[in-house]
XYZ file of C-alpha atoms in Angstrom:
555
model
C 5.396 -25.671 -23.028
C 7.137 -26.148 -19.701
C 7.585 -22.413 -19.394
C 3.852 -21.827 -19.364
C 2.209 -24.939 -17.986
C 5.178 -26.684 -16.385
C 5.438 -29.518 -18.871
C 1.934 -29.671 -20.359
C 1.892 -30.838 -23.991
C -1.157 -30.071 -26.111
C -2.078 -31.607 -29.447
C -1.029 -29.497 -32.418
C -3.688 -28.175 -34.730
C -1.219 -26.821 -37.292
C -1.499 -23.582 -39.230
C -3.503 -24.961 -42.154
C -6.180 -23.116 -44.121
C -9.755 -23.906 -43.208
C -12.439 -24.516 -45.822
C -13.138 -20.830 -45.507
C -10.006 -19.306 -47.073
C -10.218 -16.317 -44.732
C -9.932 -18.447 -41.581
C -6.909 -20.280 -40.232
C -6.501 -22.784 -37.454
C -3.812 -21.460 -35.143
C -1.011 -23.621 -33.763
C -1.557 -22.508 -30.203
C 0.794 -25.123 -28.773
C 3.719 -23.648 -30.682
C 2.541 -20.161 -29.766
C 2.739 -21.065 -26.079
C 6.177 -22.605 -26.547
C 7.475 -19.528 -28.333
C 6.294 -17.114 -25.677
C 9.535 -17.531 -23.712
C 11.795 -18.451 -26.615
C 15.192 -16.681 -26.390
C 13.924 -14.403 -23.642
C 13.333 -14.219 -19.902
C 10.087 -12.410 -20.583
C 6.822 -13.552 -22.143
C 6.049 -12.613 -25.741
C 2.282 -12.049 -26.125
C 2.210 -10.861 -29.737
C -0.108 -13.749 -30.671
C -2.894 -11.965 -28.769
C -1.715 -8.378 -29.185
C -1.854 -8.634 -32.994
C -5.566 -9.557 -32.868
C -6.752 -6.348 -31.234
C -10.114 -5.184 -32.609
C -11.346 -8.543 -33.852
C -14.674 -9.831 -32.535
C -14.457 -12.837 -30.189
C -16.664 -15.417 -31.888
C -16.219 -18.373 -29.535
C -14.447 -19.273 -26.280
C -13.371 -22.850 -25.604
C -12.057 -24.155 -22.284
C -9.280 -26.723 -22.094
C -8.746 -28.033 -18.551
C -5.508 -30.005 -18.308
C -4.856 -32.539 -15.562
C -2.052 -32.471 -13.031
C 0.124 -34.999 -14.885
C 0.738 -34.824 -18.623
C 0.010 -38.260 -20.049
C 1.472 -37.268 -23.435
C 4.858 -36.894 -21.707
C 6.596 -40.327 -21.495
C 8.117 -39.376 -18.127
C 4.644 -38.865 -16.667
C 2.725 -41.534 -18.566
C 2.963 -44.305 -15.997
C 0.441 -46.205 -13.947
C 0.985 -44.154 -10.752
C 0.581 -40.754 -12.399
C -2.382 -41.930 -14.484
C -4.019 -43.148 -11.278
C -3.383 -39.810 -9.564
C -4.856 -37.966 -12.552
C -8.025 -40.008 -12.228
C -8.110 -39.530 -8.486
C -7.857 -35.752 -8.915
C -11.004 -33.907 -10.002
C -10.163 -31.129 -12.458
C -11.487 -27.633 -11.834
C -15.045 -27.377 -13.145
C -15.556 -25.408 -16.340
C -18.069 -23.100 -14.667
C -15.424 -22.147 -12.081
C -13.066 -21.084 -14.871
C -15.703 -19.404 -17.052
C -17.113 -17.379 -14.149
C -13.740 -15.631 -13.780
C -13.280 -14.643 -17.430
C -13.388 -10.861 -17.954
C -14.631 -10.997 -21.554
C -17.407 -12.796 -23.424
C -18.266 -14.056 -26.891
C -19.360 -11.105 -28.994
C -16.911 -8.673 -27.355
C -14.252 -6.868 -29.326
C -10.899 -8.353 -28.360
C -8.917 -6.076 -26.058
C -5.446 -7.570 -25.392
C -5.217 -5.835 -22.006
C -8.413 -7.548 -20.846
C -7.186 -10.940 -22.070
C -3.862 -10.544 -20.273
C -5.625 -9.372 -17.115
C -7.773 -12.521 -17.236
C -4.625 -14.646 -17.494
C -3.191 -12.887 -14.434
C -6.418 -13.464 -12.508
C -6.426 -17.194 -13.312
C -2.734 -17.578 -12.488
C -3.353 -15.995 -9.078
C -5.485 -18.978 -8.039
C -3.708 -21.603 -5.941
C -5.478 -24.459 -7.691
C -3.905 -23.652 -11.082
C -0.280 -24.481 -11.853
C -0.556 -22.363 -14.983
C -3.021 -20.589 -17.268
C -2.920 -18.823 -20.615
C -5.255 -17.712 -23.398
C -4.333 -18.035 -27.080
C -6.208 -17.898 -30.403
C -7.570 -21.126 -31.848
C -9.072 -19.976 -35.155
C -8.331 -16.617 -36.784
C -10.669 -15.177 -39.406
C -10.720 -11.839 -41.173
C -12.888 -10.067 -38.588
C -13.358 -12.669 -35.849
C -11.298 -14.940 -33.652
C -11.934 -18.044 -31.554
C -10.042 -18.250 -28.249
C -9.033 -21.202 -26.091
C -8.572 -20.766 -22.335
C -6.055 -23.368 -21.148
C -5.668 -24.094 -17.434
C -3.553 -26.728 -15.789
C -4.617 -27.928 -12.362
C -2.253 -28.228 -9.443
C -2.542 -31.163 -7.071
C -4.922 -29.868 -4.427
C -5.261 -32.653 -1.832
C -2.267 -32.628 0.483
C -1.268 -34.556 3.552
C 0.768 -31.892 5.268
C 3.892 -32.659 7.221
C 6.073 -29.649 7.918
C 9.332 -28.922 9.659
C 11.262 -25.679 9.814
C 14.400 -24.635 11.621
C 15.546 -21.032 11.705
C 17.899 -19.211 14.031
C 17.850 -22.004 16.625
C 14.032 -22.348 16.649
C 12.190 -25.374 15.306
C 8.558 -25.905 14.372
C 6.607 -28.951 13.228
C 3.152 -29.539 11.883
C 0.788 -32.115 10.422
C -2.534 -31.729 8.690
C -4.664 -32.210 5.596
C -5.836 -29.622 3.115
C -7.637 -29.419 -0.214
C -7.398 -26.180 -2.211
C -9.939 -27.299 -4.798
C -12.630 -29.469 -3.237
C -14.325 -31.528 -5.979
C -13.044 -29.027 -8.552
C -15.088 -26.123 -7.125
C -12.194 -23.827 -6.201
C -13.130 -24.011 -2.506
C -10.343 -24.574 0.011
C -10.452 -26.408 3.344
C -7.691 -27.319 5.776
C -7.248 -28.787 9.249
C -3.948 -29.245 11.013
C -1.848 -29.320 14.168
C 1.211 -27.107 14.626
C 3.805 -26.765 17.353
C 6.796 -24.452 17.740
C 8.808 -22.764 20.471
C 5.978 -20.333 21.219
C 2.734 -22.282 20.932
C 0.903 -25.419 19.826
C -2.618 -25.861 18.602
C -5.201 -27.050 16.085
C -6.322 -24.887 13.172
C -9.238 -25.017 10.716
C -9.984 -22.878 7.656
C -12.491 -22.659 4.799
C -12.277 -20.177 1.918
C -13.391 -19.480 -1.627
C -12.756 -16.684 -4.145
C -16.175 -17.110 -5.790
C -18.893 -17.680 -3.208
C -22.008 -19.271 -4.742
C -20.539 -18.763 -8.233
C -20.290 -14.995 -7.661
C -17.463 -12.458 -7.437
C -17.669 -12.432 -3.641
C -14.808 -14.021 -1.705
C -14.942 -15.330 1.844
C -12.625 -16.885 4.412
C -13.355 -18.459 7.790
C -10.493 -19.579 10.039
C -10.326 -20.815 13.636
C -7.381 -21.968 15.741
C -7.365 -23.342 19.289
C -3.811 -22.707 20.516
C -2.101 -23.197 23.837
C -1.772 -19.414 24.178
C -5.272 -18.445 23.033
C -7.989 -18.827 20.416
C -7.913 -17.219 16.970
C -10.985 -16.337 14.903
C -10.911 -14.778 11.424
C -13.888 -14.011 9.158
C -13.694 -12.146 5.847
C -16.317 -11.340 3.212
C -15.566 -9.017 0.331
C -16.139 -8.269 -3.324
C -12.631 -7.219 -4.317
C -11.457 -5.157 -7.244
C -10.922 -8.378 -9.190
C -10.280 -6.347 -12.338
C -8.921 -2.855 -12.827
C -12.048 -2.084 -14.880
C -14.431 -2.906 -12.019
C -16.146 0.285 -10.711
C -16.683 -0.737 -7.075
C -15.612 -2.990 -4.228
C -16.992 -3.645 -0.737
C -16.557 -5.928 2.213
C -15.443 -6.374 5.759
C -13.549 -8.594 8.143
C -13.326 -9.589 11.800
C -10.145 -10.862 13.425
C -9.514 -11.915 17.026
C -6.031 -13.396 17.486
C -4.292 -14.171 20.789
C -0.693 -15.326 20.978
C 2.411 -15.187 23.124
C 4.954 -12.519 22.166
C 8.457 -13.828 22.905
C 11.112 -11.107 22.997
C 14.652 -12.255 22.142
C 18.023 -10.543 22.066
C 21.584 -11.899 21.712
C 20.332 -15.482 21.535
C 18.377 -15.173 24.805
C 14.703 -14.814 25.702
C 14.450 -11.558 27.655
C 10.670 -11.281 28.024
C 7.316 -12.811 27.119
C 3.703 -11.646 27.360
C 0.271 -12.384 25.916
C -1.065 -10.240 23.086
C -4.694 -10.188 21.979
C -5.355 -8.321 18.725
C -8.916 -7.565 17.629
C -9.447 -5.904 14.256
C -12.838 -5.110 12.746
C -13.330 -3.307 9.452
C -15.930 -2.480 6.799
C -15.188 -0.659 3.554
C -16.537 0.494 0.205
C -14.367 1.489 -2.749
C -15.077 3.235 -6.037
C -12.957 3.777 -9.142
C -12.258 7.460 -9.775
C -10.605 7.003 -13.157
C -9.926 4.089 -15.498
C -7.668 4.875 -18.457
C -5.507 2.698 -20.717
C -2.462 3.686 -18.634
C -3.650 3.719 -15.010
C -6.500 3.178 -12.552
C -7.282 5.489 -9.630
C -9.547 4.484 -6.746
C -10.951 5.983 -3.562
C -11.903 3.667 -0.697
C -13.664 4.635 2.516
C -14.215 2.574 5.631
C -14.427 2.291 9.379
C -11.960 0.318 11.508
C -11.671 -0.744 15.136
C -8.195 -1.832 16.285
C -7.617 -3.159 19.788
C -4.378 -4.499 21.291
C -4.543 -5.915 24.815
C -1.403 -7.075 26.646
C -1.165 -9.066 29.844
C 1.532 -10.940 31.719
C 2.060 -14.697 31.788
C 4.350 -16.951 33.807
C 7.380 -16.006 31.680
C 7.016 -12.230 31.904
C 10.186 -10.563 33.227
C 10.930 -7.215 34.849
C 10.565 -5.587 31.426
C 6.804 -5.902 31.960
C 4.103 -5.577 29.305
C 3.146 -2.658 27.035
C 0.122 -0.471 27.706
C -3.016 -1.698 25.968
C -4.425 0.466 23.193
C -7.650 0.779 21.213
C -8.597 3.021 18.335
C -11.798 3.371 16.310
C -11.799 5.627 13.289
C -13.221 6.340 9.830
C -10.670 6.506 7.021
C -10.124 7.282 3.345
C -7.618 5.560 1.059
C -6.368 6.632 -2.352
C -4.924 4.052 -4.768
C -3.016 4.513 -8.011
C -2.185 1.461 -10.136
C -0.262 1.816 -13.361
C -1.518 -0.628 -15.993
C 1.835 -2.018 -16.995
C 2.708 -5.665 -16.472
C 5.329 -8.142 -17.573
C 5.460 -11.917 -17.342
C 8.756 -13.548 -16.377
C 9.938 -17.009 -15.425
C 12.555 -18.069 -12.886
C 12.238 -14.953 -10.777
C 10.677 -15.766 -7.413
C 9.602 -19.272 -8.416
C 11.339 -22.138 -10.241
C 10.149 -22.713 -13.827
C 6.874 -20.898 -13.185
C 5.078 -18.121 -15.030
C 5.161 -14.977 -12.862
C 3.220 -11.734 -13.348
C 5.147 -8.605 -12.344
C 3.435 -5.180 -12.001
C 5.804 -2.739 -13.683
C 5.511 0.989 -13.116
C 3.959 2.633 -10.062
C 1.663 1.044 -7.491
C 0.680 3.471 -4.733
C -1.785 3.527 -1.866
C -2.197 5.813 1.140
C -4.795 5.576 3.926
C -5.446 8.198 6.586
C -8.003 8.140 9.389
C -8.830 10.098 12.508
C -10.619 8.867 15.580
C -10.877 8.133 19.254
C -7.971 6.398 20.979
C -9.340 4.529 24.001
C -7.470 2.618 26.722
C -4.790 5.332 26.813
C -4.198 8.830 28.071
C -2.712 10.047 24.818
C -5.808 11.606 23.233
C -7.318 11.138 19.792
C -5.023 10.045 17.003
C -4.362 10.183 13.285
C -3.873 6.718 11.763
C -1.895 6.409 8.526
C -0.776 3.510 6.285
C 1.006 3.891 2.962
C 2.824 1.833 0.328
C 4.737 2.906 -2.770
C 6.321 0.581 -5.318
C 8.013 1.334 -8.618
C 9.420 -1.510 -10.721
C 11.591 -0.841 -13.757
C 12.447 -3.365 -16.482
C 15.256 -2.820 -19.015
C 16.042 -5.114 -21.946
C 14.302 -8.082 -20.285
C 17.496 -8.650 -18.278
C 17.351 -5.961 -15.600
C 14.584 -5.611 -13.037
C 14.864 -2.833 -10.437
C 12.269 -2.382 -7.677
C 11.946 0.547 -5.261
C 9.582 0.083 -2.303
C 8.583 2.505 0.459
C 6.118 1.980 3.291
C 4.774 3.542 6.456
C 2.450 2.257 9.173
C 1.821 4.420 12.198
C -0.301 6.642 14.410
C 0.091 10.166 15.735
C -1.589 11.002 19.055
C -2.528 14.651 19.252
C -1.924 15.042 23.009
C 1.333 13.109 23.336
C 4.707 12.685 21.684
C 5.642 9.434 23.425
C 3.139 6.892 22.107
C 3.199 7.484 18.358
C 4.139 3.963 17.285
C 5.241 3.976 13.629
C 7.571 2.199 11.208
C 8.967 3.700 7.998
C 10.457 1.139 5.614
C 12.419 1.285 2.367
C 13.995 -1.282 0.047
C 15.779 -1.292 -3.292
C 16.186 -4.667 -5.019
C 17.741 -5.623 -8.335
C 17.608 -8.738 -10.522
C 20.194 -9.304 -13.240
C 18.926 -12.083 -15.497
C 21.926 -13.383 -17.443
C 19.810 -16.140 -18.956
C 16.834 -18.173 -17.861
C 18.969 -20.301 -15.487
C 21.456 -17.833 -14.012
C 20.579 -14.766 -11.949
C 22.165 -12.224 -9.671
C 19.981 -10.695 -6.963
C 20.813 -7.827 -4.618
C 18.831 -5.791 -2.119
C 19.356 -2.991 0.413
C 16.732 -2.176 3.035
C 16.602 0.504 5.708
C 13.796 0.740 8.278
C 13.182 3.255 11.074
C 10.761 2.941 13.979
C 9.334 5.373 16.511
C 7.899 4.680 19.987
C 7.850 0.951 19.212
C 6.388 -1.610 21.583
C 8.653 -4.523 22.494
C 7.228 -6.912 19.899
C 7.266 -4.177 17.235
C 11.011 -3.552 17.499
C 13.030 -4.192 14.355
C 15.188 -7.319 14.480
C 17.854 -9.108 12.465
C 18.817 -12.771 12.640
C 17.366 -16.026 11.394
C 14.993 -15.872 8.451
C 14.563 -12.068 8.853
C 17.895 -11.285 7.204
C 21.335 -12.244 8.567
C 20.889 -16.000 8.244
C 24.177 -16.720 10.047
C 22.777 -15.523 13.385
C 20.017 -16.749 15.727
C 16.493 -15.349 15.507
C 16.210 -11.718 16.705
C 19.912 -11.616 17.527
C 19.820 -7.817 17.454
C 16.845 -5.507 17.988
C 16.216 -1.795 17.966
C 14.396 1.123 16.340
C 16.563 1.137 13.218
C 17.581 -1.657 10.869
C 19.838 -2.004 7.842
C 20.238 -5.187 5.762
C 22.053 -5.732 2.474
C 22.097 -9.003 0.527
C 23.818 -10.289 -2.602
C 22.774 -13.679 -4.015
C 23.986 -15.751 -6.934
C 20.986 -17.811 -7.996
C 20.790 -20.876 -10.223
C 17.505 -22.284 -11.542
C 18.246 -25.790 -12.775
C 16.377 -27.979 -15.258
C 16.366 -30.801 -12.722
C 12.868 -32.158 -12.355
C 13.032 -35.012 -9.864
C 10.425 -37.673 -10.719
C 8.687 -34.905 -12.707
C 7.502 -33.600 -9.341
C 10.151 -31.348 -7.784
C 12.110 -28.471 -9.298
C 15.530 -27.666 -7.836
C 17.554 -24.475 -7.515
C 20.678 -23.346 -5.687
C 21.995 -20.123 -4.169
C 25.137 -18.649 -2.638
C 24.809 -15.486 -0.588
C 26.564 -12.903 1.541
C 24.794 -10.477 3.886
C 25.609 -7.504 6.081
C 23.429 -5.502 8.433
C 22.423 -4.648 11.946
C 19.610 -3.400 14.185
C 20.387 -0.600 16.619
C 19.051 2.270 18.749
C 17.291 -0.184 21.021
C 16.394 -0.042 24.724
C 20.007 -0.688 25.801
C 22.650 2.007 25.942
C 25.254 0.013 23.965
C 25.211 0.377 20.184
C 25.037 -2.929 18.308
C 27.927 -3.724 15.934
C 27.599 -4.428 12.220
C 27.046 -8.122 11.397
C 27.993 -10.126 8.322
C 27.505 -13.719 7.183
C 27.861 -15.937 4.145
C 26.292 -19.204 3.094
C 24.877 -21.527 0.486
C 21.491 -23.115 0.030
C 19.141 -25.270 -2.020
C 15.634 -24.475 -3.188
C 12.893 -27.049 -3.810
C 9.551 -26.356 -5.433
C 6.898 -28.818 -6.556
C 5.728 -28.440 -10.142
C 2.462 -30.182 -9.351
C 1.133 -28.449 -6.234
C 0.096 -24.885 -5.516
C 2.256 -21.989 -6.626
C 4.189 -20.254 -3.892
C 5.770 -22.843 -1.629
C 9.535 -22.783 -2.136
C 11.415 -24.786 0.489
C 14.663 -23.107 1.576
C 17.514 -25.153 3.017
C 20.330 -22.740 3.927
C 23.591 -23.115 5.827
C 25.159 -19.809 6.890
C 28.168 -18.914 8.981
C 28.706 -15.639 10.858
C 31.710 -13.600 9.747
C 31.630 -10.923 12.480
C 30.661 -10.943 16.164
C 30.372 -14.708 16.366
C 31.492 -15.189 19.986
C 29.036 -17.257 21.974
C 26.979 -18.508 19.022
C 27.263 -21.572 16.794
C 29.765 -21.655 13.965
C 26.903 -22.066 11.517
C 23.124 -21.806 11.399
C 20.894 -24.308 9.582
C 17.646 -22.822 8.283
C 14.804 -24.866 6.797
C 11.796 -22.783 5.839
C 8.994 -22.631 3.259
C 8.663 -19.170 1.720
C 6.860 -17.475 -1.149
C 10.085 -16.521 -2.927
C 13.296 -18.133 -4.188
């Protein structure tokens, strides 16, 4: 059961005949256990084989944070914490289910519901299995395991010579309602300030999601407001919403382990949109989304601005259309980007391209075409090989000028070789190209952005190449039944070049080892990286090693 709900044990019903000889109680605990048996990938045949049966009843089983049937977790402290934690309310779970009693069972819809539930931060795991199987009907049980939602936050990170600290309190599931609130104080090399946020994915028990965030920082105030009804299912015919963002912060420009410039940057982004599904088939979904956006970037000097000055401010308002193509092909793995977690991977093609045209104010470059695109294709072979190809573009093209068309084209190929559920090889190659980039948009290497043996933004330019090979180990260590542990050894090579200076940057290389820590009881996504890396090339004038401590979304 650990593979699905991180250690949750459920009572066993047993596969015994019911009084009605045509109905059987299903051993759904063993079904969950067998889903990852002898494989890196989830086996969902228990649901797939029931296609076409009528769903007679749906039962909800909401499991606490700590499993009291597990001797390692059945102690006074964990029992107290279970009683202190309020499990997610049944109505919060039921309002997100994409099927209902009386529907004909469609395995794709059931699996999509599982993916939707697992995407919520307040669940450590979720799955749906049959409970009673009859000749023409089936009863289902929706099992969710809560993650610990109330956190006293204390954070520290160190990357490329820069340190940051923070303290705060957050609750991702206030009183079991799925509503999130946080307040905290953060300080790093660039700024310090107090932040507040409030969000929910189901406003007033609806499909509308909202987020409100405010931060009062030493370098400016930040305000974010979002309200949208997303495409929460690929079968949903429409989506709508909008957002407002006003963020001010100091842009610190570094190169060769030195700060070469700094300026203030205020970004205001306003957008409204409406989307409609063009086609929904068993293999793919196509959508068309239209909207109107206002983007404004204002730059001004501060006391640390150097002779490099500040970029020209820019503003653009434009209507746009976006086409999306999503192949309906998913797989569920474990030990991929998380440690001992169930992970949903979109196989096949995911594609989106947005293009708009409008007025470009605050510049002398004329009206512009705005374009944003993403392409991803993930291949899976024999449950042991996972290959991902990703392409992206984000830019603008001014009609009356060739010198202000800021754009970045990005590409990456990554590969996972899954020898078994503990041992992995990971490799990636990325190549990015920029055009007419502002100082803070320039492509960099060093620190957490590739090349971990070098300080943050050690090299910068309009082009960037990074290659990485990692040997990953996902252990069974479960410290105090709270923290999962992994380890990694890595070697990297890359550089950034074609920058403002005339001298071409040399190729860099580094090697290192690291540990990974992930809590099995709190929200999915926070993997703490502790890496030590040493530069192998061009190490004059920098430390013999770099220590990086950072929380990321991936292993």
